[in-house]
mmCIF file of C-alpha atoms and ligand atoms in Angstrom:
data_model
loop_
_atom_site.group_PDB
_atom_site.id
_atom_site.type_symbol
_atom_site.label_atom_id
_atom_site.label_comp_id
_atom_site.label_asym_id
_atom_site.label_seq_id
_atom_site.Cartn_x
_atom_site.Cartn_y
_atom_site.Cartn_z
ATOM 1 C CA MET A 1 -85.743 -41.078 47.095
ATOM 2 C CA ASN A 2 -85.368 -37.443 48.731
ATOM 3 C CA ILE A 3 -82.928 -35.336 46.320
ATOM 4 C CA ALA A 4 -81.748 -31.839 47.202
ATOM 5 C CA VAL A 5 -81.262 -29.616 44.179
ATOM 6 C CA ILE A 6 -78.824 -26.796 43.790
ATOM 7 C CA ALA A 7 -79.088 -25.402 40.390
ATOM 8 C CA GLY A 8 -76.512 -22.831 41.576
ATOM 9 C CA ASP A 9 -75.403 -20.099 38.814
ATOM 10 C CA GLY A 10 -74.831 -19.726 35.038
ATOM 11 C CA ILE A 11 -75.865 -22.689 32.797
ATOM 12 C CA GLY A 12 -75.821 -24.803 36.402
ATOM 13 C CA LYS A 13 -79.601 -23.312 35.887
ATOM 14 C CA ASP A 14 -79.692 -24.327 32.673
ATOM 15 C CA VAL A 15 -78.516 -27.838 32.620
ATOM 16 C CA THR A 16 -80.121 -28.768 35.923
ATOM 17 C CA ALA A 17 -83.399 -28.077 34.722
ATOM 18 C CA GLU A 18 -82.970 -30.919 32.034
ATOM 19 C CA ALA A 19 -81.444 -33.117 34.585
ATOM 20 C CA VAL A 20 -84.730 -32.596 36.729
ATOM 21 C CA LYS A 21 -86.877 -33.316 33.505
ATOM 22 C CA ILE A 22 -84.929 -36.754 33.440
ATOM 23 C CA LEU A 23 -85.260 -37.809 36.708
ATOM 24 C CA SER A 24 -89.174 -36.849 36.467
ATOM 25 C CA ARG A 25 -89.103 -39.256 33.550
ATOM 26 C CA VAL A 26 -87.398 -41.790 35.192
ATOM 27 C CA SER A 27 -89.832 -41.631 38.021
ATOM 28 C CA LYS A 28 -92.865 -42.028 35.766
ATOM 29 C CA VAL A 29 -91.502 -44.885 33.244
ATOM 30 C CA PHE A 30 -89.836 -46.837 36.450
ATOM 31 C CA GLY A 31 -92.553 -46.123 39.280
ATOM 32 C CA LEU A 32 -89.715 -44.607 41.433
ATOM 33 C CA ASP A 33 -90.490 -42.333 44.188
ATOM 34 C CA ILE A 34 -88.424 -39.322 43.588
ATOM 35 C CA THR A 35 -88.980 -36.254 45.506
ATOM 36 C CA LEU A 36 -86.863 -33.070 44.414
ATOM 37 C CA GLU A 37 -86.187 -30.142 46.717
ATOM 38 C CA ARG A 38 -85.017 -27.081 45.406
ATOM 39 C CA LEU A 39 -82.341 -25.005 47.292
ATOM 40 C CA PRO A 40 -81.907 -21.591 46.267
ATOM 41 C CA TRP A 41 -77.982 -21.655 47.401
ATOM 42 C CA SER A 42 -76.077 -19.541 44.326
ATOM 43 C CA ALA A 43 -74.500 -16.203 43.690
ATOM 44 C CA ASP A 44 -77.953 -14.489 43.377
ATOM 45 C CA HIS A 45 -79.062 -15.816 46.889
ATOM 46 C CA TYR A 46 -75.521 -14.573 48.434
ATOM 47 C CA LEU A 47 -75.599 -11.217 46.692
ATOM 48 C CA GLN A 48 -79.222 -10.643 47.880
ATOM 49 C CA THR A 49 -79.104 -12.335 51.499
ATOM 50 C CA GLY A 50 -75.415 -11.995 52.311
ATOM 51 C CA GLU A 51 -75.543 -15.908 53.096
ATOM 52 C CA THR A 52 -73.699 -18.417 51.139
ATOM 53 C CA LEU A 53 -75.707 -21.591 52.824
ATOM 54 C CA PRO A 54 -77.530 -21.599 56.229
ATOM 55 C CA ALA A 55 -75.858 -22.396 59.687
ATOM 56 C CA ASN A 56 -77.711 -25.760 59.542
ATOM 57 C CA GLY A 57 -76.892 -26.172 55.706
ATOM 58 C CA TYR A 58 -74.544 -29.363 55.722
ATOM 59 C CA ASP A 59 -76.654 -30.883 58.322
ATOM 60 C CA LEU A 60 -79.824 -30.291 55.829
ATOM 61 C CA LEU A 61 -77.700 -31.717 52.827
ATOM 62 C CA ARG A 62 -77.080 -34.787 55.331
ATOM 63 C CA SER A 63 -80.911 -35.568 55.699
ATOM 64 C CA PHE A 64 -81.315 -36.266 51.771
ATOM 65 C CA ASP A 65 -80.305 -39.317 49.851
ATOM 66 C CA ALA A 66 -78.217 -37.547 47.580
ATOM 67 C CA VAL A 67 -77.278 -33.979 46.244
ATOM 68 C CA PHE A 68 -77.430 -32.977 42.691
ATOM 69 C CA VAL A 69 -75.492 -29.792 41.946
ATOM 70 C CA GLY A 70 -75.589 -27.687 38.676
ATOM 71 C CA ALA A 71 -72.594 -25.288 38.893
ATOM 72 C CA LEU A 72 -71.315 -22.477 41.007
ATOM 73 C CA GLY A 73 -69.377 -19.404 40.142
ATOM 74 C CA ASP A 74 -70.213 -16.036 39.197
ATOM 75 C CA PRO A 75 -68.087 -12.798 38.176
ATOM 76 C CA ARG A 76 -69.969 -10.770 40.638
ATOM 77 C CA VAL A 77 -68.614 -12.806 43.498
ATOM 78 C CA PRO A 78 -64.868 -12.482 42.379
ATOM 79 C CA ASP A 79 -63.705 -14.496 45.640
ATOM 80 C CA ASN A 80 -66.044 -17.325 44.789
ATOM 81 C CA ARG A 81 -66.910 -17.374 48.168
ATOM 82 C CA HIS A 82 -70.499 -18.963 47.788
ATOM 83 C CA ALA A 83 -68.723 -21.612 45.550
ATOM 84 C CA ARG A 84 -66.265 -22.425 48.080
ATOM 85 C CA ASP A 85 -68.593 -22.811 50.924
ATOM 86 C CA ILE A 86 -71.496 -24.570 49.027
ATOM 87 C CA LEU A 87 -69.284 -27.097 47.027
ATOM 88 C CA LEU A 88 -65.944 -27.223 48.377
ATOM 89 C CA GLY A 89 -67.640 -27.109 52.061
ATOM 90 C CA ALA A 90 -69.746 -30.084 51.290
ATOM 91 C CA ARG A 91 -66.897 -32.185 49.992
ATOM 92 C CA PHE A 92 -65.001 -31.715 53.149
ATOM 93 C CA GLU A 93 -68.146 -31.514 55.647
ATOM 94 C CA LEU A 94 -69.908 -34.304 54.236
ATOM 95 C CA ASP A 95 -66.473 -36.217 53.764
ATOM 96 C CA LEU A 96 -67.082 -36.896 50.438
ATOM 97 C CA TYR A 97 -63.697 -38.664 49.758
ATOM 98 C CA VAL A 98 -64.158 -40.301 46.265
ATOM 99 C CA ASN A 99 -64.438 -38.057 43.231
ATOM 100 C CA TYR A 100 -65.737 -40.663 40.960
ATOM 101 C CA ARG A 101 -65.143 -39.778 37.207
ATOM 102 C CA PRO A 102 -66.162 -42.451 34.705
ATOM 103 C CA VAL A 103 -64.503 -41.213 30.933
ATOM 104 C CA ARG A 104 -66.346 -43.139 28.562
ATOM 105 C CA LEU A 105 -66.597 -42.244 24.908
ATOM 106 C CA LEU A 106 -70.529 -42.795 23.704
ATOM 107 C CA ASP A 107 -69.957 -42.363 19.941
ATOM 108 C CA ASP A 108 -66.622 -42.224 17.866
ATOM 109 C CA ARG A 109 -67.576 -39.395 16.338
ATOM 110 C CA LEU A 110 -66.633 -37.224 19.521
ATOM 111 C CA CYS A 111 -63.339 -38.431 20.017
ATOM 112 C CA PRO A 112 -60.796 -35.662 19.164
ATOM 113 C CA LEU A 113 -58.169 -38.154 18.705
ATOM 114 C CA LYS A 114 -57.221 -39.418 15.363
ATOM 115 C CA ASP A 115 -57.946 -43.086 14.588
ATOM 116 C CA ARG A 116 -59.701 -43.763 18.051
ATOM 117 C CA GLY A 117 -62.686 -44.933 18.851
ATOM 118 C CA ARG A 118 -65.176 -46.031 21.846
ATOM 119 C CA ALA A 119 -62.977 -48.974 22.612
ATOM 120 C CA ASP A 120 -59.966 -46.582 23.219
ATOM 121 C CA VAL A 121 -61.741 -44.321 25.673
ATOM 122 C CA ASN A 122 -63.360 -46.148 28.601
ATOM 123 C CA PHE A 123 -61.558 -45.875 32.140
ATOM 124 C CA THR A 124 -62.735 -44.294 35.325
ATOM 125 C CA VAL A 125 -60.789 -41.815 37.403
ATOM 126 C CA PHE A 126 -60.879 -41.988 41.393
ATOM 127 C CA ARG A 127 -59.570 -38.411 42.676
ATOM 128 C CA GLU A 128 -58.863 -37.963 46.206
ATOM 129 C CA ASN A 129 -61.541 -35.419 47.364
ATOM 130 C CA THR A 130 -60.949 -34.013 50.959
ATOM 131 C CA GLU A 131 -56.748 -33.369 51.103
ATOM 132 C CA GLY A 132 -54.347 -32.531 49.079
ATOM 133 C CA VAL A 133 -53.654 -28.584 47.963
ATOM 134 C CA TYR A 134 -57.127 -27.767 48.271
ATOM 135 C CA VAL A 135 -57.521 -27.747 51.997
ATOM 136 C CA SER A 136 -56.310 -24.014 52.086
ATOM 137 C CA ILE A 137 -53.645 -24.478 54.857
ATOM 138 C CA GLY A 138 -50.912 -21.828 54.397
ATOM 139 C CA GLY A 139 -50.597 -18.216 54.178
ATOM 140 C CA ARG A 140 -49.413 -15.005 52.919
ATOM 141 C CA PHE A 141 -46.736 -12.816 54.194
ATOM 142 C CA LYS A 142 -46.110 -9.268 52.999
ATOM 143 C CA ALA A 143 -48.789 -9.771 50.486
ATOM 144 C CA GLY A 144 -48.895 -7.337 47.907
ATOM 145 C CA THR A 145 -45.475 -6.709 47.681
ATOM 146 C CA GLU A 146 -42.262 -7.685 46.052
ATOM 147 C CA ASP A 147 -41.507 -9.585 49.301
ATOM 148 C CA GLU A 148 -44.651 -11.424 49.142
ATOM 149 C CA VAL A 149 -44.253 -15.143 50.405
ATOM 150 C CA ALA A 150 -47.147 -17.419 49.625
ATOM 151 C CA ILE A 151 -47.461 -20.927 51.158
ATOM 152 C CA GLN A 152 -50.113 -23.577 50.132
ATOM 153 C CA GLU A 153 -49.589 -26.659 51.870
ATOM 154 C CA GLU A 154 -50.198 -30.153 50.427
ATOM 155 C CA ILE A 155 -51.998 -32.424 52.942
ATOM 156 C CA ASN A 156 -51.664 -36.284 52.575
ATOM 157 C CA THR A 157 -52.989 -38.685 55.398
ATOM 158 C CA TYR A 158 -52.648 -42.241 55.781
ATOM 159 C CA LYS A 159 -56.231 -42.306 56.204
ATOM 160 C CA GLY A 160 -57.080 -40.192 53.318
ATOM 161 C CA VAL A 161 -54.663 -42.103 50.733
ATOM 162 C CA HIS A 162 -55.699 -45.688 52.103
ATOM 163 C CA ARG A 163 -59.481 -45.167 51.578
ATOM 164 C CA ILE A 164 -59.066 -43.717 48.002
ATOM 165 C CA ILE A 165 -56.984 -46.280 46.927
ATOM 166 C CA ARG A 166 -58.676 -49.230 48.465
ATOM 167 C CA HIS A 167 -62.163 -47.674 46.888
ATOM 168 C CA ALA A 168 -60.252 -47.667 43.435
ATOM 169 C CA PHE A 169 -59.165 -51.542 43.865
ATOM 170 C CA ALA A 170 -62.704 -52.447 45.264
ATOM 171 C CA PHE A 171 -64.371 -50.760 42.318
ATOM 172 C CA ALA A 172 -61.845 -52.673 39.720
ATOM 173 C CA VAL A 173 -62.841 -55.863 41.372
ATOM 174 C CA ASP A 174 -66.674 -55.159 41.322
ATOM 175 C CA ARG A 175 -66.427 -53.990 37.731
ATOM 176 C CA GLY A 176 -64.552 -57.076 36.557
ATOM 177 C CA HIS A 177 -61.496 -54.994 35.696
ATOM 178 C CA THR A 178 -58.128 -56.299 35.827
ATOM 179 C CA LYS A 179 -55.897 -53.209 36.048
ATOM 180 C CA VAL A 180 -55.217 -50.095 38.685
ATOM 181 C CA CYS A 181 -52.769 -47.238 37.664
ATOM 182 C CA MET A 182 -51.966 -44.665 40.478
ATOM 183 C CA ALA A 183 -50.636 -41.532 39.329
ATOM 184 C CA ASP A 184 -48.297 -39.168 41.337
ATOM 185 C CA LYS A 185 -45.388 -37.075 41.114
ATOM 186 C CA SER A 186 -43.052 -39.162 43.961
ATOM 187 C CA ASN A 187 -39.986 -38.535 42.093
ATOM 188 C CA ALA A 188 -40.052 -34.370 42.754
ATOM 189 C CA MET A 189 -42.400 -34.729 45.898
ATOM 190 C CA GLN A 190 -40.725 -36.791 48.007
ATOM 191 C CA GLN A 191 -42.490 -36.512 51.065
ATOM 192 C CA GLY A 192 -46.292 -36.747 50.343
ATOM 193 C CA HIS A 193 -46.038 -38.682 47.508
ATOM 194 C CA ALA A 194 -43.719 -41.571 49.156
ATOM 195 C CA LEU A 195 -46.789 -42.001 51.331
ATOM 196 C CA TRP A 196 -49.123 -42.586 48.260
ATOM 197 C CA GLN A 197 -46.108 -45.209 46.914
ATOM 198 C CA ARG A 198 -46.179 -47.020 50.270
ATOM 199 C CA VAL A 199 -50.015 -47.025 50.583
ATOM 200 C CA PHE A 200 -50.491 -48.073 46.846
ATOM 201 C CA LYS A 201 -48.061 -51.335 47.613
ATOM 202 C CA GLU A 202 -49.815 -52.163 50.537
ATOM 203 C CA VAL A 203 -53.303 -52.262 49.416
ATOM 204 C CA ALA A 204 -52.332 -53.755 45.815
ATOM 205 C CA ALA A 205 -51.035 -56.881 47.814
ATOM 206 C CA ASP A 206 -54.589 -57.273 48.903
ATOM 207 C CA TYR A 207 -55.806 -57.667 45.251
ATOM 208 C CA PRO A 208 -53.315 -60.269 43.626
ATOM 209 C CA GLY A 209 -55.761 -60.475 40.540
ATOM 210 C CA ILE A 210 -55.312 -56.959 39.895
ATOM 211 C CA THR A 211 -52.173 -55.788 37.857
ATOM 212 C CA ALA A 212 -51.132 -52.516 39.738
ATOM 213 C CA THR A 213 -49.310 -50.179 38.076
ATOM 214 C CA HIS A 214 -47.576 -46.483 38.382
ATOM 215 C CA GLN A 215 -46.845 -43.517 36.294
ATOM 216 C CA TYR A 216 -45.753 -40.032 36.930
ATOM 217 C CA ILE A 217 -48.419 -37.558 36.437
ATOM 218 C CA ASP A 218 -46.785 -35.929 33.700
ATOM 219 C CA ALA A 219 -46.017 -39.208 31.802
ATOM 220 C CA LEU A 220 -49.823 -40.208 32.590
ATOM 221 C CA ALA A 221 -51.161 -36.693 31.131
ATOM 222 C CA MET A 222 -48.976 -37.508 27.781
ATOM 223 C CA PHE A 223 -50.568 -41.248 27.609
ATOM 224 C CA LEU A 224 -54.145 -39.932 28.073
ATOM 225 C CA VAL A 225 -53.762 -38.491 24.591
ATOM 226 C CA ARG A 226 -51.406 -41.109 22.919
ATOM 227 C CA ASP A 227 -53.059 -44.187 24.260
ATOM 228 C CA PRO A 228 -55.953 -43.992 26.476
ATOM 229 C CA ALA A 229 -56.901 -47.667 25.889
ATOM 230 C CA GLN A 230 -54.233 -48.766 28.189
ATOM 231 C CA TYR A 231 -56.314 -47.526 31.332
ATOM 232 C CA GLN A 232 -59.126 -49.173 33.223
ATOM 233 C CA VAL A 233 -59.028 -47.451 36.425
ATOM 234 C CA ILE A 234 -56.818 -44.710 37.565
ATOM 235 C CA VAL A 235 -56.381 -43.233 41.046
ATOM 236 C CA THR A 236 -54.766 -40.083 42.316
ATOM 237 C CA ASN A 237 -54.714 -37.005 44.625
ATOM 238 C CA ASN A 238 -57.049 -33.981 44.486
ATOM 239 C CA LEU A 239 -55.034 -31.342 42.323
ATOM 240 C CA PHE A 240 -53.964 -34.123 39.605
ATOM 241 C CA GLY A 241 -57.688 -35.593 39.525
ATOM 242 C CA ASP A 242 -58.828 -32.344 39.140
ATOM 243 C CA ILE A 243 -56.557 -31.769 36.039
ATOM 244 C CA ILE A 244 -56.458 -34.972 34.076
ATOM 245 C CA THR A 245 -60.263 -35.361 34.330
ATOM 246 C CA ASP A 246 -60.748 -32.299 32.235
ATOM 247 C CA ILE A 247 -58.236 -34.316 29.578
ATOM 248 C CA GLY A 248 -60.755 -36.903 30.027
ATOM 249 C CA GLY A 249 -63.714 -34.529 29.392
ATOM 250 C CA ALA A 250 -62.020 -33.739 26.137
ATOM 251 C CA LEU A 251 -61.758 -37.251 25.167
ATOM 252 C CA GLN A 252 -65.418 -37.762 25.837
ATOM 253 C CA GLY A 253 -66.066 -35.070 23.130
ATOM 254 C CA GLY A 254 -65.961 -31.989 25.528
ATOM 255 C CA LEU A 255 -66.905 -30.733 28.930
ATOM 256 C CA GLY A 256 -70.266 -30.555 28.348
ATOM 257 C CA MET A 257 -70.123 -34.619 28.436
ATOM 258 C CA ALA A 258 -68.505 -34.959 31.482
ATOM 259 C CA ALA A 259 -70.437 -36.336 34.934
ATOM 260 C CA SER A 260 -69.037 -36.711 38.245
ATOM 261 C CA GLY A 261 -69.963 -37.834 41.837
ATOM 262 C CA ASN A 262 -68.414 -36.876 45.180
ATOM 263 C CA ILE A 263 -68.985 -39.676 47.387
ATOM 264 C CA HIS A 264 -68.662 -41.242 50.809
ATOM 265 C CA PRO A 265 -69.921 -44.782 50.319
ATOM 266 C CA GLY A 266 -73.137 -45.275 52.400
ATOM 267 C CA ARG A 267 -73.684 -41.664 53.264
ATOM 268 C CA THR A 268 -75.330 -38.579 51.343
ATOM 269 C CA SER A 269 -73.342 -38.215 48.290
ATOM 270 C CA LEU A 270 -73.059 -35.342 45.612
ATOM 271 C CA PHE A 271 -73.742 -35.421 41.675
ATOM 272 C CA GLU A 272 -72.576 -32.573 39.307
ATOM 273 C CA PRO A 273 -71.545 -32.133 35.864
ATOM 274 C CA VAL A 274 -67.758 -31.728 35.685
ATOM 275 C CA HIS A 275 -67.967 -28.227 33.692
ATOM 276 C CA GLY A 276 -68.615 -25.061 35.409
ATOM 277 C CA SER A 277 -71.170 -22.100 34.998
ATOM 278 C CA ALA A 278 -69.706 -20.969 31.978
ATOM 279 C CA PRO A 279 -71.256 -17.266 32.384
ATOM 280 C CA PRO A 280 -71.135 -16.159 28.642
ATOM 281 C CA LEU A 281 -73.423 -19.219 27.356
ATOM 282 C CA ALA A 282 -75.977 -18.749 30.427
ATOM 283 C CA GLY A 283 -79.453 -18.645 30.074
ATOM 284 C CA LYS A 284 -79.170 -18.916 26.138
ATOM 285 C CA ASN A 285 -80.560 -22.408 25.506
ATOM 286 C CA VAL A 286 -77.100 -23.432 24.269
ATOM 287 C CA ALA A 287 -75.452 -25.532 27.136
ATOM 288 C CA ASN A 288 -74.903 -29.327 26.690
ATOM 289 C CA PRO A 289 -77.131 -30.520 29.400
ATOM 290 C CA MET A 290 -75.651 -34.278 28.773
ATOM 291 C CA GLY A 291 -73.007 -34.048 31.349
ATOM 292 C CA ALA A 292 -75.627 -33.061 34.152
ATOM 293 C CA ILE A 293 -78.124 -35.885 32.602
ATOM 294 C CA LEU A 294 -75.385 -38.278 33.050
ATOM 295 C CA SER A 295 -74.361 -37.315 36.510
ATOM 296 C CA SER A 296 -78.150 -37.876 37.327
ATOM 297 C CA ALA A 297 -77.724 -41.531 35.919
ATOM 298 C CA LEU A 298 -74.359 -41.619 38.193
ATOM 299 C CA MET A 299 -76.628 -40.855 41.309
ATOM 300 C CA LEU A 300 -79.198 -43.513 40.225
ATOM 301 C CA GLU A 301 -76.551 -45.905 39.886
ATOM 302 C CA THR A 302 -74.856 -45.040 43.189
ATOM 303 C CA LEU A 303 -78.478 -45.125 45.061
ATOM 304 C CA GLY A 304 -78.694 -48.880 43.537
ATOM 305 C CA HIS A 305 -80.868 -48.310 40.855
ATOM 306 C CA THR A 306 -78.656 -49.451 38.108
ATOM 307 C CA SER A 307 -81.275 -50.191 35.432
ATOM 308 C CA GLU A 308 -82.818 -46.829 35.848
ATOM 309 C CA ALA A 309 -79.201 -45.084 35.323
ATOM 310 C CA ALA A 310 -78.650 -47.560 32.231
ATOM 311 C CA ALA A 311 -81.933 -46.476 30.674
ATOM 312 C CA VAL A 312 -80.813 -42.975 31.062
ATOM 313 C CA GLU A 313 -77.321 -43.331 29.615
ATOM 314 C CA GLY A 314 -78.909 -45.351 26.722
ATOM 315 C CA ALA A 315 -81.202 -42.342 26.022
ATOM 316 C CA VAL A 316 -78.139 -40.180 25.973
ATOM 317 C CA GLU A 317 -76.279 -42.440 23.560
ATOM 318 C CA ALA A 318 -79.450 -42.626 21.253
ATOM 319 C CA ALA A 319 -79.515 -38.761 21.222
ATOM 320 C CA ILE A 320 -75.725 -38.755 20.278
ATOM 321 C CA ALA A 321 -76.298 -41.289 17.503
ATOM 322 C CA THR A 322 -79.106 -39.378 15.767
ATOM 323 C CA GLY A 323 -77.515 -36.173 15.865
ATOM 324 C CA GLN A 324 -80.020 -34.723 18.653
ATOM 325 C CA THR A 325 -77.339 -32.740 20.279
ATOM 326 C CA THR A 326 -76.248 -29.059 21.049
ATOM 327 C CA THR A 327 -73.871 -27.271 19.022
ATOM 328 C CA ASP A 328 -70.630 -28.193 20.948
ATOM 329 C CA ILE A 329 -70.868 -31.464 19.745
ATOM 330 C CA GLY A 330 -71.874 -30.891 16.060
ATOM 331 C CA GLY A 331 -75.982 -30.794 16.588
ATOM 332 C CA GLY A 332 -78.311 -27.969 15.855
ATOM 333 C CA LEU A 333 -80.898 -28.362 19.112
ATOM 334 C CA GLY A 334 -80.779 -26.183 22.194
ATOM 335 C CA THR A 335 -80.306 -27.160 25.640
ATOM 336 C CA ARG A 336 -84.260 -27.971 26.317
ATOM 337 C CA GLU A 337 -84.754 -29.728 23.213
ATOM 338 C CA VAL A 338 -81.951 -32.279 23.977
ATOM 339 C CA GLY A 339 -83.622 -32.735 27.413
ATOM 340 C CA ASP A 340 -87.012 -33.092 25.878
ATOM 341 C CA TRP A 341 -85.694 -35.638 23.077
ATOM 342 C CA ILE A 342 -83.796 -37.695 26.019
ATOM 343 C CA ALA A 343 -86.831 -37.716 28.051
ATOM 344 C CA ALA A 344 -88.983 -38.948 25.577
ATOM 345 C CA ALA A 345 -86.412 -41.739 24.383
ATOM 346 C CA LEU A 346 -86.221 -42.922 27.698
ATOM 347 C CA THR A 347 -87.908 -46.238 28.166
ATOM 348 C CA ARG A 348 -87.502 -49.317 30.518
HETATM 349 N N1 NAD B 1 -68.110 -27.894 39.629
HETATM 350 C C1 NAD B 1 -68.387 -26.251 39.260
HETATM 351 O O1 NAD B 1 -69.275 -26.125 40.085
HETATM 352 C C2 NAD B 1 -67.347 -25.401 38.797
HETATM 353 C C3 NAD B 1 -66.340 -26.316 38.173
HETATM 354 C C4 NAD B 1 -65.289 -25.518 37.111
HETATM 355 C C5 NAD B 1 -65.404 -24.265 37.369
HETATM 356 N N2 NAD B 1 -66.451 -23.721 37.893
HETATM 357 C C6 NAD B 1 -66.547 -21.875 37.765
HETATM 358 O O2 NAD B 1 -67.573 -21.788 36.516
HETATM 359 C C7 NAD B 1 -67.026 -20.293 36.192
HETATM 360 C C8 NAD B 1 -66.637 -20.417 34.588
HETATM 361 O O3 NAD B 1 -65.282 -21.418 34.731
HETATM 362 P P1 NAD B 1 -64.369 -21.989 33.289
HETATM 363 O O4 NAD B 1 -64.863 -20.848 32.391
HETATM 364 O O5 NAD B 1 -63.190 -21.878 33.640
HETATM 365 O O6 NAD B 1 -65.175 -23.134 33.160
HETATM 366 P P2 NAD B 1 -66.464 -23.588 32.456
HETATM 367 O O7 NAD B 1 -66.556 -25.198 32.534
HETATM 368 O O8 NAD B 1 -67.541 -23.051 32.920
HETATM 369 O O9 NAD B 1 -66.171 -23.330 30.972
HETATM 370 C C9 NAD B 1 -65.005 -23.883 30.278
HETATM 371 C C10 NAD B 1 -65.556 -23.840 28.752
HETATM 372 O O10 NAD B 1 -66.161 -24.958 28.413
HETATM 373 C C11 NAD B 1 -67.266 -24.659 27.952
HETATM 374 N N3 NAD B 1 -68.386 -25.504 28.306
HETATM 375 C C12 NAD B 1 -68.612 -25.707 29.695
HETATM 376 N N4 NAD B 1 -69.883 -26.581 29.988
HETATM 377 C C13 NAD B 1 -70.325 -26.590 28.838
HETATM 378 C C14 NAD B 1 -71.856 -27.038 28.527
HETATM 379 N N5 NAD B 1 -72.610 -27.941 29.382
HETATM 380 N N6 NAD B 1 -72.119 -26.897 27.260
HETATM 381 C C15 NAD B 1 -71.133 -26.303 26.383
HETATM 382 N N7 NAD B 1 -70.006 -25.817 26.485
HETATM 383 C C16 NAD B 1 -69.467 -25.749 27.847
HETATM 384 C C17 NAD B 1 -67.593 -23.111 28.127
HETATM 385 O O11 NAD B 1 -68.318 -22.436 26.799
HETATM 386 C C18 NAD B 1 -66.098 -22.758 28.027
HETATM 387 O O12 NAD B 1 -65.403 -22.500 26.969
HETATM 388 C C19 NAD B 1 -66.080 -19.840 37.174
HETATM 389 O O13 NAD B 1 -66.576 -19.040 38.207
HETATM 390 C C20 NAD B 1 -65.537 -21.172 37.943
HETATM 391 O O14 NAD B 1 -65.090 -20.827 39.005
HETATM 392 C C21 NAD B 1 -67.384 -24.176 38.777
#
């Protein structure tokens, strides 16, 4: 396996070091041939060279089996240009249309909800990752004046909506699930989300064994807090998926716990923790590396190494169960020490 590693900025560097530690350990324990190539793309690199990524950057990424990213974002680059080119750019250029975000509580004690536990928080969100309001189509007229007009278009295509909804149903069948819930705002957004309604019904008809339900996104946000146990698979658009997966992160114990994949099935895909670069925590050995480590497990799973992925998850669960964690989830260890513990606990 050839993996490109972009540690990026802030705590991205701290948590990536631990994910790399775990991948090296997986390679040793399971005899997997894993080659890691570090790419320097980051705010530091941009500020030193003026380059966000090289002209052949996306082609270079395509030459790897997968890409691992820590986090991008630095106050010295206020317009976030490097992050847009590297992360959003890769999502669009590599056509990574599936944003895959499992929300699984690994220990009852991490649940912020009263009287809820592992059985209640175990679902997967599929967020459309290449369309919606994030395509940056629009403009500002009379910017900076009191007459300013700002337009940001939401793009929904039949192809884009169809492929993410179909992916969600196929995943449900593959995992033995029985329910898929689609969330939109078709009561208020009557053009674009009418397309989501139509396509959802069309695809659901091909999966008679799956109960297909619909919720408006505002109701779904409420139910994620009141009754998360009702969900198995959720599929939604780019913006709504972005927001509700942060709720998902909170249900798992915090942003430091949440993992994600940006996937185009069968092609080079990109894996990253859900959190950002958290500049105030950077370099202090305090960031929780578990979201990054679980993202490396998603990468192994997606590349077909399911027992290796399960072993990584099992070692993370053991670390939580025995309190070998960073302070954000109640432990007393540093980033590196948590990585060391998980690496040592990882067995076949
Ligand atoms: N995918 C990405 O690379 C990504 C995602 C979100 C934000 N960002 C960027 O990151 C920068 C900071 O953004 P933000 O502060 O809104 O979000 P953030 O995720 O960096 O931090 C939000 C909060 O969560 C905490 N946190 C996050 N990750 C943690 C971890 N691993 N361990 C312990 N605590 C953790 C932080 O202390 C902070 O309080 C910005 O430049 C933003 O654009 C990048």
